[in-house]
Amino acid sequence: MIQDFGIIIACCFKDYHFAAGCCASIRYFLGDVPICLIVDGDFNTTSLESTYGVKIINQKTVKHPFLKENSFGWGLTKMIAFWESPWQNFLFLDADTIVWGDVLDFGDLEHYDMIIDHNLENWKAEDISRLFFDLEGMKKHFPDFNYQDRPYFVTGVFWGKRGIFSLAEYAEMLEFKNRYPDVFKYGEQGLLNFMIFRALDEGKINVKTALIQVLMWNYSQEEMRQRFPIEDGKIGNHDWQKEACVIHWAGIKPFLVNDVYSDPMNFMQQKFYEDSECLIYGNVKINLLLEDLWRYRPTRKFIKKLFWYLVKSPSSLFSNT
């Protein structure tokens, strides 16, 4: 049992219905583990607060003035966890994730300060430049940093401890990021990877890698359907503990109508509707579709997918399974 521990999820208005599915998956697989949402924006979160006892940190309640002014928005909101987590030890999750199985077994925070995903990719220089940081910029501004042979990871899932980074260092890095916006990629992703591995080099933290995250973009729909089956409105006959992990859609949003396999997220969103008793229209799929449409402005591509979804299986939208 991890002491002084909880799970932190960062979300904005657009991702709130995914965060609801994420919270439902925590309750489904992990029971009453404490949950905190770090919320970017001003919108109603009472459904998660009342249903799952979720704590809320937002721009009104964050304690440190620097974080209040500088660490909200895409790619920065999650960083608040390192200084204002309600618990000393935490698991951080992006909103577009769900827990699958008992992932608490990964959380060896007694011996490590961070546990990050052991990505199966062998990152090439072009991958690093695309996903993490501009290598020429790194060589120029951080010549002592060895960027090669590092287990860089997609930062939507990680275990961490409060206080392992200094706020002064973070402020310095944000100032650098604002001055040279093209060096670090994808919001905090390059920045956080750099801070982790620099601190590791300096002997300030201990870091472990583990296979904790499954990125949807790495697999076909059929592979994911076999690995994470949802059958007849429930989790399929499957040894889910053997597959314990966090499923992460990582930018490929798990809409009801999509090319990506989204059944696990949709199943957990349905669980949230059941637990909260806030099903507005009496049909789960209609509610999910309306949430997608409400929170994301429909593009022509989305409308086209919806059209073909209805043409191929018009009755499926009105079924709760």
mmCIF file of C-alpha atoms in Angstrom:
data_model
loop_
_atom_site.group_PDB
_atom_site.id
_atom_site.type_symbol
_atom_site.label_atom_id
_atom_site.label_comp_id
_atom_site.label_asym_id
_atom_site.label_seq_id
_atom_site.Cartn_x
_atom_site.Cartn_y
_atom_site.Cartn_z
ATOM 1 C CA MET A 1 0.000 0.000 0.000
ATOM 2 C CA ILE A 2 1.431 3.363 -1.051
ATOM 3 C CA GLN A 3 1.262 5.907 1.765
ATOM 4 C CA ASP A 4 0.055 9.505 1.289
ATOM 5 C CA PHE A 5 -1.018 8.757 -2.292
ATOM 6 C CA GLY A 6 -3.625 9.775 -4.829
ATOM 7 C CA ILE A 7 -4.246 10.012 -8.568
ATOM 8 C CA ILE A 8 -4.141 13.367 -10.353
ATOM 9 C CA ILE A 9 -5.834 14.095 -13.687
ATOM 10 C CA ALA A 10 -5.440 17.327 -15.650
ATOM 11 C CA CYS A 11 -8.337 18.417 -17.824
ATOM 12 C CA CYS A 12 -9.950 21.337 -19.612
ATOM 13 C CA PHE A 13 -13.553 21.863 -20.699
ATOM 14 C CA LYS A 14 -13.091 19.879 -23.916
ATOM 15 C CA ASP A 15 -11.706 16.836 -22.111
ATOM 16 C CA TYR A 16 -13.987 16.812 -19.070
ATOM 17 C CA HIS A 17 -16.154 13.950 -20.377
ATOM 18 C CA PHE A 18 -12.991 11.914 -20.970
ATOM 19 C CA ALA A 19 -11.812 12.761 -17.443
ATOM 20 C CA ALA A 20 -15.155 11.399 -16.206
ATOM 21 C CA GLY A 21 -14.398 8.089 -17.948
ATOM 22 C CA CYS A 22 -10.889 8.116 -16.488
ATOM 23 C CA CYS A 23 -12.267 8.629 -12.960
ATOM 24 C CA ALA A 24 -14.813 5.850 -13.507
ATOM 25 C CA SER A 25 -12.015 3.476 -14.541
ATOM 26 C CA ILE A 26 -10.139 4.296 -11.335
ATOM 27 C CA ARG A 27 -13.199 3.433 -9.263
ATOM 28 C CA TYR A 28 -13.851 0.287 -11.344
ATOM 29 C CA PHE A 29 -10.353 -1.163 -10.987
ATOM 30 C CA LEU A 30 -8.790 0.569 -7.973
ATOM 31 C CA GLY A 31 -11.661 1.244 -5.593
ATOM 32 C CA ASP A 32 -11.584 4.312 -3.360
ATOM 33 C CA VAL A 33 -8.152 5.674 -4.264
ATOM 34 C CA PRO A 34 -8.261 9.482 -3.790
ATOM 35 C CA ILE A 35 -8.582 11.499 -7.013
ATOM 36 C CA CYS A 36 -7.768 15.125 -7.780
ATOM 37 C CA LEU A 37 -8.556 17.093 -10.945
ATOM 38 C CA ILE A 38 -6.302 19.979 -11.923
ATOM 39 C CA VAL A 39 -8.739 22.029 -13.969
ATOM 40 C CA ASP A 40 -7.757 24.478 -16.687
ATOM 41 C CA GLY A 41 -10.728 26.801 -17.116
ATOM 42 C CA ASP A 42 -13.889 27.812 -15.309
ATOM 43 C CA PHE A 43 -16.625 25.205 -15.761
ATOM 44 C CA ASN A 44 -18.868 22.985 -13.667
ATOM 45 C CA THR A 45 -17.143 19.960 -12.108
ATOM 46 C CA THR A 46 -19.728 19.083 -9.460
ATOM 47 C CA SER A 47 -20.725 15.814 -11.159
ATOM 48 C CA LEU A 48 -17.283 14.312 -10.493
ATOM 49 C CA GLU A 49 -16.957 15.931 -7.085
ATOM 50 C CA SER A 50 -20.241 14.480 -5.848
ATOM 51 C CA THR A 51 -20.012 11.094 -7.607
ATOM 52 C CA TYR A 52 -16.430 10.120 -6.825
ATOM 53 C CA GLY A 53 -15.358 12.593 -4.120
ATOM 54 C CA VAL A 54 -12.889 14.218 -6.492
ATOM 55 C CA LYS A 55 -10.772 17.105 -5.174
ATOM 56 C CA ILE A 56 -10.418 20.149 -7.439
ATOM 57 C CA ILE A 57 -7.407 22.400 -8.012
ATOM 58 C CA ASN A 58 -8.019 25.315 -10.357
ATOM 59 C CA GLN A 59 -6.689 28.798 -10.984
ATOM 60 C CA LYS A 60 -8.713 30.154 -8.064
ATOM 61 C CA THR A 61 -7.465 27.609 -5.533
ATOM 62 C CA VAL A 62 -3.844 27.001 -6.578
ATOM 63 C CA LYS A 63 -1.656 28.358 -3.794
ATOM 64 C CA HIS A 64 1.536 29.640 -5.388
ATOM 65 C CA PRO A 65 1.218 32.965 -7.267
ATOM 66 C CA PHE A 66 3.742 31.932 -9.936
ATOM 67 C CA LEU A 67 1.796 28.779 -10.804
ATOM 68 C CA LYS A 68 -1.481 30.689 -10.746
ATOM 69 C CA GLU A 69 -0.159 33.136 -13.336
ATOM 70 C CA ASN A 70 2.072 30.922 -15.466
ATOM 71 C CA SER A 71 1.174 27.228 -15.324
ATOM 72 C CA PHE A 72 -2.342 26.898 -16.711
ATOM 73 C CA GLY A 73 -3.029 26.019 -20.328
ATOM 74 C CA TRP A 74 -2.203 23.220 -22.731
ATOM 75 C CA GLY A 75 0.996 21.454 -21.773
ATOM 76 C CA LEU A 76 1.517 23.278 -18.485
ATOM 77 C CA THR A 77 -1.457 22.463 -16.252
ATOM 78 C CA LYS A 78 -0.137 19.027 -15.276
ATOM 79 C CA MET A 79 3.147 20.502 -14.026
ATOM 80 C CA ILE A 80 1.286 21.985 -11.046
ATOM 81 C CA ALA A 81 1.171 18.474 -9.562
ATOM 82 C CA PHE A 82 4.881 18.614 -8.710
ATOM 83 C CA TRP A 83 4.301 21.460 -6.234
ATOM 84 C CA GLU A 84 0.639 21.362 -5.251
ATOM 85 C CA SER A 85 -0.317 17.700 -5.288
ATOM 86 C CA PRO A 86 -2.582 17.017 -2.274
ATOM 87 C CA TRP A 87 -0.379 13.970 -1.600
ATOM 88 C CA GLN A 88 3.346 13.362 -1.355
ATOM 89 C CA ASN A 89 3.070 10.494 -3.874
ATOM 90 C CA PHE A 90 0.903 10.530 -6.964
ATOM 91 C CA LEU A 91 0.069 8.894 -10.264
ATOM 92 C CA PHE A 92 -0.567 11.475 -12.964
ATOM 93 C CA LEU A 93 -2.950 10.769 -15.865
ATOM 94 C CA ASP A 94 -4.010 12.798 -18.869
ATOM 95 C CA ALA A 95 -7.776 13.080 -19.280
ATOM 96 C CA ASP A 96 -7.812 10.903 -22.425
ATOM 97 C CA THR A 97 -6.669 7.816 -20.534
ATOM 98 C CA ILE A 98 -8.291 5.009 -18.602
ATOM 99 C CA VAL A 99 -6.896 2.619 -16.025
ATOM 100 C CA TRP A 100 -7.092 -1.048 -16.993
ATOM 101 C CA GLY A 101 -6.338 -3.456 -14.156
ATOM 102 C CA ASP A 102 -4.511 -2.877 -10.875
ATOM 103 C CA VAL A 103 -1.781 -0.487 -11.955
ATOM 104 C CA LEU A 104 -0.890 0.298 -8.332
ATOM 105 C CA ASP A 105 1.609 -2.552 -8.474
ATOM 106 C CA PHE A 106 3.811 -0.284 -10.623
ATOM 107 C CA GLY A 107 4.009 2.439 -7.981
ATOM 108 C CA ASP A 108 7.308 1.726 -6.225
ATOM 109 C CA LEU A 109 7.631 5.258 -4.875
ATOM 110 C CA GLU A 110 9.351 4.001 -1.744
ATOM 111 C CA HIS A 111 12.532 3.480 -3.770
ATOM 112 C CA TYR A 112 12.049 5.883 -6.697
ATOM 113 C CA ASP A 113 11.069 9.515 -7.134
ATOM 114 C CA MET A 114 9.538 8.947 -10.558
ATOM 115 C CA ILE A 115 8.357 5.940 -12.528
ATOM 116 C CA ILE A 116 7.981 6.645 -16.218
ATOM 117 C CA ASP A 117 6.765 4.644 -19.164
ATOM 118 C CA HIS A 118 9.245 2.251 -20.729
ATOM 119 C CA ASN A 119 8.499 3.059 -24.329
ATOM 120 C CA LEU A 120 9.178 0.224 -26.732
ATOM 121 C CA GLU A 121 10.285 2.694 -29.375
ATOM 122 C CA ASN A 122 13.999 3.035 -30.091
ATOM 123 C CA TRP A 123 13.922 6.794 -30.549
ATOM 124 C CA LYS A 124 15.838 8.005 -33.579
ATOM 125 C CA ALA A 125 17.163 11.552 -33.853
ATOM 126 C CA GLU A 126 14.265 12.590 -36.099
ATOM 127 C CA ASP A 127 11.755 11.159 -33.591
ATOM 128 C CA ILE A 128 13.353 13.092 -30.747
ATOM 129 C CA SER A 129 13.277 16.305 -32.790
ATOM 130 C CA ARG A 130 9.606 15.770 -33.656
ATOM 131 C CA LEU A 131 8.265 14.671 -30.263
ATOM 132 C CA PHE A 132 10.565 16.104 -27.610
ATOM 133 C CA PHE A 133 12.995 18.859 -28.545
ATOM 134 C CA ASP A 134 14.909 20.450 -31.376
ATOM 135 C CA LEU A 135 18.319 18.825 -31.208
ATOM 136 C CA GLU A 136 20.236 21.739 -32.690
ATOM 137 C CA GLY A 137 18.636 24.038 -30.150
ATOM 138 C CA MET A 138 19.507 21.647 -27.324
ATOM 139 C CA LYS A 139 23.137 21.421 -28.440
ATOM 140 C CA LYS A 140 23.345 25.202 -28.513
ATOM 141 C CA HIS A 141 21.641 26.015 -25.222
ATOM 142 C CA PHE A 142 22.353 22.865 -23.168
ATOM 143 C CA PRO A 143 25.685 21.570 -24.527
ATOM 144 C CA ASP A 144 26.383 19.408 -21.461
ATOM 145 C CA PHE A 145 23.140 17.460 -21.780
ATOM 146 C CA ASN A 146 23.551 14.058 -23.416
ATOM 147 C CA TYR A 147 20.336 13.611 -25.391
ATOM 148 C CA GLN A 148 21.241 10.180 -26.786
ATOM 149 C CA ASP A 149 20.182 6.791 -25.403
ATOM 150 C CA ARG A 150 17.470 8.169 -23.140
ATOM 151 C CA PRO A 151 14.137 6.443 -22.450
ATOM 152 C CA TYR A 152 12.061 9.476 -23.415
ATOM 153 C CA PHE A 153 8.360 8.971 -22.850
ATOM 154 C CA VAL A 154 4.961 10.407 -23.712
ATOM 155 C CA THR A 155 4.112 12.393 -20.588
ATOM 156 C CA GLY A 156 0.419 11.567 -20.234
ATOM 157 C CA VAL A 157 1.165 8.910 -17.606
ATOM 158 C CA PHE A 158 3.792 8.930 -14.878
ATOM 159 C CA TRP A 159 4.327 8.368 -11.164
ATOM 160 C CA GLY A 160 5.917 11.166 -9.187
ATOM 161 C CA LYS A 161 6.534 12.868 -5.884
ATOM 162 C CA ARG A 162 5.686 16.354 -4.768
ATOM 163 C CA GLY A 163 8.665 18.682 -4.394
ATOM 164 C CA ILE A 164 11.286 16.817 -6.428
ATOM 165 C CA PHE A 165 11.819 19.830 -8.704
ATOM 166 C CA SER A 166 12.472 23.344 -7.478
ATOM 167 C CA LEU A 167 9.955 25.986 -8.464
ATOM 168 C CA ALA A 168 12.857 28.301 -9.310
ATOM 169 C CA GLU A 169 14.118 25.794 -11.886
ATOM 170 C CA TYR A 170 10.650 25.509 -13.414
ATOM 171 C CA ALA A 171 10.328 29.302 -13.615
ATOM 172 C CA GLU A 172 13.706 29.450 -15.329
ATOM 173 C CA MET A 173 12.671 26.765 -17.823
ATOM 174 C CA LEU A 174 9.390 28.531 -18.622
ATOM 175 C CA GLU A 175 11.269 31.759 -19.231
ATOM 176 C CA PHE A 176 13.563 29.881 -21.614
ATOM 177 C CA LYS A 177 10.571 28.234 -23.306
ATOM 178 C CA ASN A 178 8.934 31.608 -23.879
ATOM 179 C CA ARG A 179 12.145 33.049 -25.295
ATOM 180 C CA TYR A 180 12.877 30.026 -27.515
ATOM 181 C CA PRO A 181 9.457 28.470 -28.232
ATOM 182 C CA ASP A 182 10.737 26.052 -30.879
ATOM 183 C CA VAL A 183 13.222 24.145 -28.709
ATOM 184 C CA PHE A 184 10.836 22.099 -26.528
ATOM 185 C CA LYS A 185 8.025 20.234 -28.292
ATOM 186 C CA TYR A 186 4.418 19.315 -27.458
ATOM 187 C CA GLY A 187 3.618 21.520 -24.509
ATOM 188 C CA GLU A 188 5.443 20.195 -21.469
ATOM 189 C CA GLN A 189 6.539 16.917 -23.086
ATOM 190 C CA GLY A 190 10.046 17.919 -24.120
ATOM 191 C CA LEU A 191 10.440 20.231 -21.147
ATOM 192 C CA LEU A 192 9.490 17.594 -18.574
ATOM 193 C CA ASN A 193 11.649 14.901 -20.183
ATOM 194 C CA PHE A 194 14.590 17.301 -20.068
ATOM 195 C CA MET A 195 13.974 18.237 -16.422
ATOM 196 C CA ILE A 196 13.734 14.569 -15.434
ATOM 197 C CA PHE A 197 16.895 13.411 -17.153
ATOM 198 C CA ARG A 198 18.927 16.453 -16.153
ATOM 199 C CA ALA A 199 17.925 15.885 -12.516
ATOM 200 C CA LEU A 200 18.828 12.203 -12.907
ATOM 201 C CA ASP A 201 22.269 13.138 -14.274
ATOM 202 C CA GLU A 202 22.804 15.486 -11.340
ATOM 203 C CA GLY A 203 21.909 12.778 -8.831
ATOM 204 C CA LYS A 204 18.869 14.661 -7.545
ATOM 205 C CA ILE A 205 16.252 11.985 -8.279
ATOM 206 C CA ASN A 206 15.939 8.238 -8.840
ATOM 207 C CA VAL A 207 13.957 7.150 -11.884
ATOM 208 C CA LYS A 208 12.576 3.770 -12.919
ATOM 209 C CA THR A 209 10.963 2.747 -16.203
ATOM 210 C CA ALA A 210 8.058 0.305 -16.483
ATOM 211 C CA LEU A 211 5.580 -0.806 -19.145
ATOM 212 C CA ILE A 212 2.712 1.243 -17.756
ATOM 213 C CA GLN A 213 1.251 2.994 -20.810
ATOM 214 C CA VAL A 214 -0.350 1.650 -23.981
ATOM 215 C CA LEU A 215 -0.425 4.263 -26.737
ATOM 216 C CA MET A 216 -3.302 3.737 -29.128
ATOM 217 C CA TRP A 217 -1.371 5.085 -32.096
ATOM 218 C CA ASN A 218 0.998 2.101 -31.955
ATOM 219 C CA TYR A 219 -1.659 -0.544 -32.646
ATOM 220 C CA SER A 220 -4.474 -1.450 -34.998
ATOM 221 C CA GLN A 221 -8.114 -1.441 -33.927
ATOM 222 C CA GLU A 222 -8.208 -5.230 -34.087
ATOM 223 C CA GLU A 223 -5.156 -5.601 -31.847
ATOM 224 C CA MET A 224 -6.707 -3.272 -29.280
ATOM 225 C CA ARG A 225 -10.103 -4.986 -29.511
ATOM 226 C CA GLN A 226 -8.522 -8.352 -28.698
ATOM 227 C CA ARG A 227 -6.354 -6.944 -25.942
ATOM 228 C CA PHE A 228 -9.002 -4.756 -24.273
ATOM 229 C CA PRO A 229 -12.345 -6.354 -25.178
ATOM 230 C CA ILE A 230 -15.718 -4.802 -24.422
ATOM 231 C CA GLU A 231 -18.424 -7.357 -25.188
ATOM 232 C CA ASP A 232 -22.189 -7.009 -24.702
ATOM 233 C CA GLY A 233 -21.761 -3.850 -22.671
ATOM 234 C CA LYS A 234 -19.170 -5.237 -20.260
ATOM 235 C CA ILE A 235 -15.483 -6.054 -20.083
ATOM 236 C CA GLY A 236 -14.948 -9.280 -21.984
ATOM 237 C CA ASN A 237 -13.815 -12.645 -20.670
ATOM 238 C CA HIS A 238 -10.233 -11.614 -20.296
ATOM 239 C CA ASP A 239 -7.386 -11.689 -17.774
ATOM 240 C CA TRP A 240 -7.306 -7.930 -17.366
ATOM 241 C CA GLN A 241 -4.827 -8.070 -14.502
ATOM 242 C CA LYS A 242 -2.283 -9.632 -16.843
ATOM 243 C CA GLU A 243 -2.740 -6.553 -19.049
ATOM 244 C CA ALA A 244 -2.620 -4.002 -16.201
ATOM 245 C CA CYS A 245 -1.745 -0.666 -17.772
ATOM 246 C CA VAL A 246 -3.026 2.791 -18.579
ATOM 247 C CA ILE A 247 -4.608 3.080 -22.036
ATOM 248 C CA HIS A 248 -3.773 6.446 -23.586
ATOM 249 C CA TRP A 249 -5.357 7.805 -26.762
ATOM 250 C CA ALA A 250 -2.678 10.531 -26.868
ATOM 251 C CA GLY A 251 -4.244 13.103 -29.129
ATOM 252 C CA ILE A 252 -6.418 10.655 -31.065
ATOM 253 C CA LYS A 253 -9.558 11.498 -29.116
ATOM 254 C CA PRO A 254 -11.756 8.524 -28.125
ATOM 255 C CA PHE A 255 -14.978 9.905 -29.562
ATOM 256 C CA LEU A 256 -17.970 7.621 -29.933
ATOM 257 C CA VAL A 257 -17.697 8.064 -33.717
ATOM 258 C CA ASN A 258 -14.075 7.600 -34.679
ATOM 259 C CA ASP A 259 -11.536 5.510 -36.559
ATOM 260 C CA VAL A 260 -9.779 4.620 -33.320
ATOM 261 C CA TYR A 261 -10.869 1.853 -30.946
ATOM 262 C CA SER A 262 -12.679 3.806 -28.232
ATOM 263 C CA ASP A 263 -14.878 1.125 -26.607
ATOM 264 C CA PRO A 264 -12.927 1.029 -23.289
ATOM 265 C CA MET A 265 -13.328 4.786 -22.803
ATOM 266 C CA ASN A 266 -16.978 4.705 -23.885
ATOM 267 C CA PHE A 267 -17.622 1.833 -21.451
ATOM 268 C CA MET A 268 -16.117 3.831 -18.579
ATOM 269 C CA GLN A 269 -18.064 6.936 -19.585
ATOM 270 C CA GLN A 270 -21.210 4.805 -19.407
ATOM 271 C CA LYS A 271 -20.169 3.691 -15.908
ATOM 272 C CA PHE A 272 -19.878 7.350 -14.919
ATOM 273 C CA TYR A 273 -23.403 8.014 -16.222
ATOM 274 C CA GLU A 274 -24.681 5.082 -14.162
ATOM 275 C CA ASP A 275 -22.783 6.064 -11.012
ATOM 276 C CA SER A 276 -23.753 9.734 -11.232
ATOM 277 C CA GLU A 277 -27.321 9.153 -12.423
ATOM 278 C CA CYS A 278 -26.878 12.094 -14.762
ATOM 279 C CA LEU A 279 -27.936 10.437 -18.016
ATOM 280 C CA ILE A 280 -29.866 13.297 -19.600
ATOM 281 C CA TYR A 281 -31.429 11.707 -22.672
ATOM 282 C CA GLY A 282 -31.966 8.153 -21.436
ATOM 283 C CA ASN A 283 -29.542 6.654 -23.941
ATOM 284 C CA VAL A 284 -25.807 6.351 -23.353
ATOM 285 C CA LYS A 285 -24.701 6.612 -26.968
ATOM 286 C CA ILE A 286 -26.807 9.685 -27.655
ATOM 287 C CA ASN A 287 -25.360 11.302 -24.533
ATOM 288 C CA LEU A 288 -21.801 10.454 -25.595
ATOM 289 C CA LEU A 289 -22.397 11.797 -29.083
ATOM 290 C CA LEU A 290 -23.890 15.031 -27.762
ATOM 291 C CA GLU A 291 -20.967 15.450 -25.349
ATOM 292 C CA ASP A 292 -18.521 15.065 -28.246
ATOM 293 C CA LEU A 293 -20.465 17.572 -30.342
ATOM 294 C CA TRP A 294 -20.859 20.040 -27.471
ATOM 295 C CA ARG A 295 -17.258 20.018 -26.293
ATOM 296 C CA TYR A 296 -15.607 19.815 -29.713
ATOM 297 C CA ARG A 297 -16.817 21.907 -32.613
ATOM 298 C CA PRO A 298 -17.700 19.349 -35.277
ATOM 299 C CA THR A 299 -15.422 19.394 -38.283
ATOM 300 C CA ARG A 300 -16.354 18.268 -41.764
ATOM 301 C CA LYS A 301 -14.322 15.104 -41.164
ATOM 302 C CA PHE A 302 -16.272 14.345 -37.965
ATOM 303 C CA ILE A 303 -19.629 14.935 -39.678
ATOM 304 C CA LYS A 304 -18.580 12.596 -42.496
ATOM 305 C CA LYS A 305 -17.670 9.878 -39.979
ATOM 306 C CA LEU A 306 -20.985 10.350 -38.203
ATOM 307 C CA PHE A 307 -22.861 10.074 -41.510
ATOM 308 C CA TRP A 308 -21.197 6.778 -42.422
ATOM 309 C CA TYR A 309 -21.640 5.493 -38.859
ATOM 310 C CA LEU A 310 -25.395 6.029 -39.148
ATOM 311 C CA VAL A 311 -25.573 4.638 -42.692
ATOM 312 C CA LYS A 312 -23.736 1.444 -41.742
ATOM 313 C CA SER A 313 -25.567 0.815 -38.450
ATOM 314 C CA PRO A 314 -28.464 3.215 -37.921
ATOM 315 C CA SER A 315 -29.942 1.210 -35.054
ATOM 316 C CA SER A 316 -26.684 1.080 -33.084
ATOM 317 C CA LEU A 317 -26.999 4.677 -31.933
ATOM 318 C CA PHE A 318 -30.213 3.829 -30.117
ATOM 319 C CA SER A 319 -28.810 0.777 -28.367
ATOM 320 C CA ASN A 320 -27.159 1.033 -24.949
ATOM 321 C CA THR A 321 -24.800 -1.866 -25.670
#
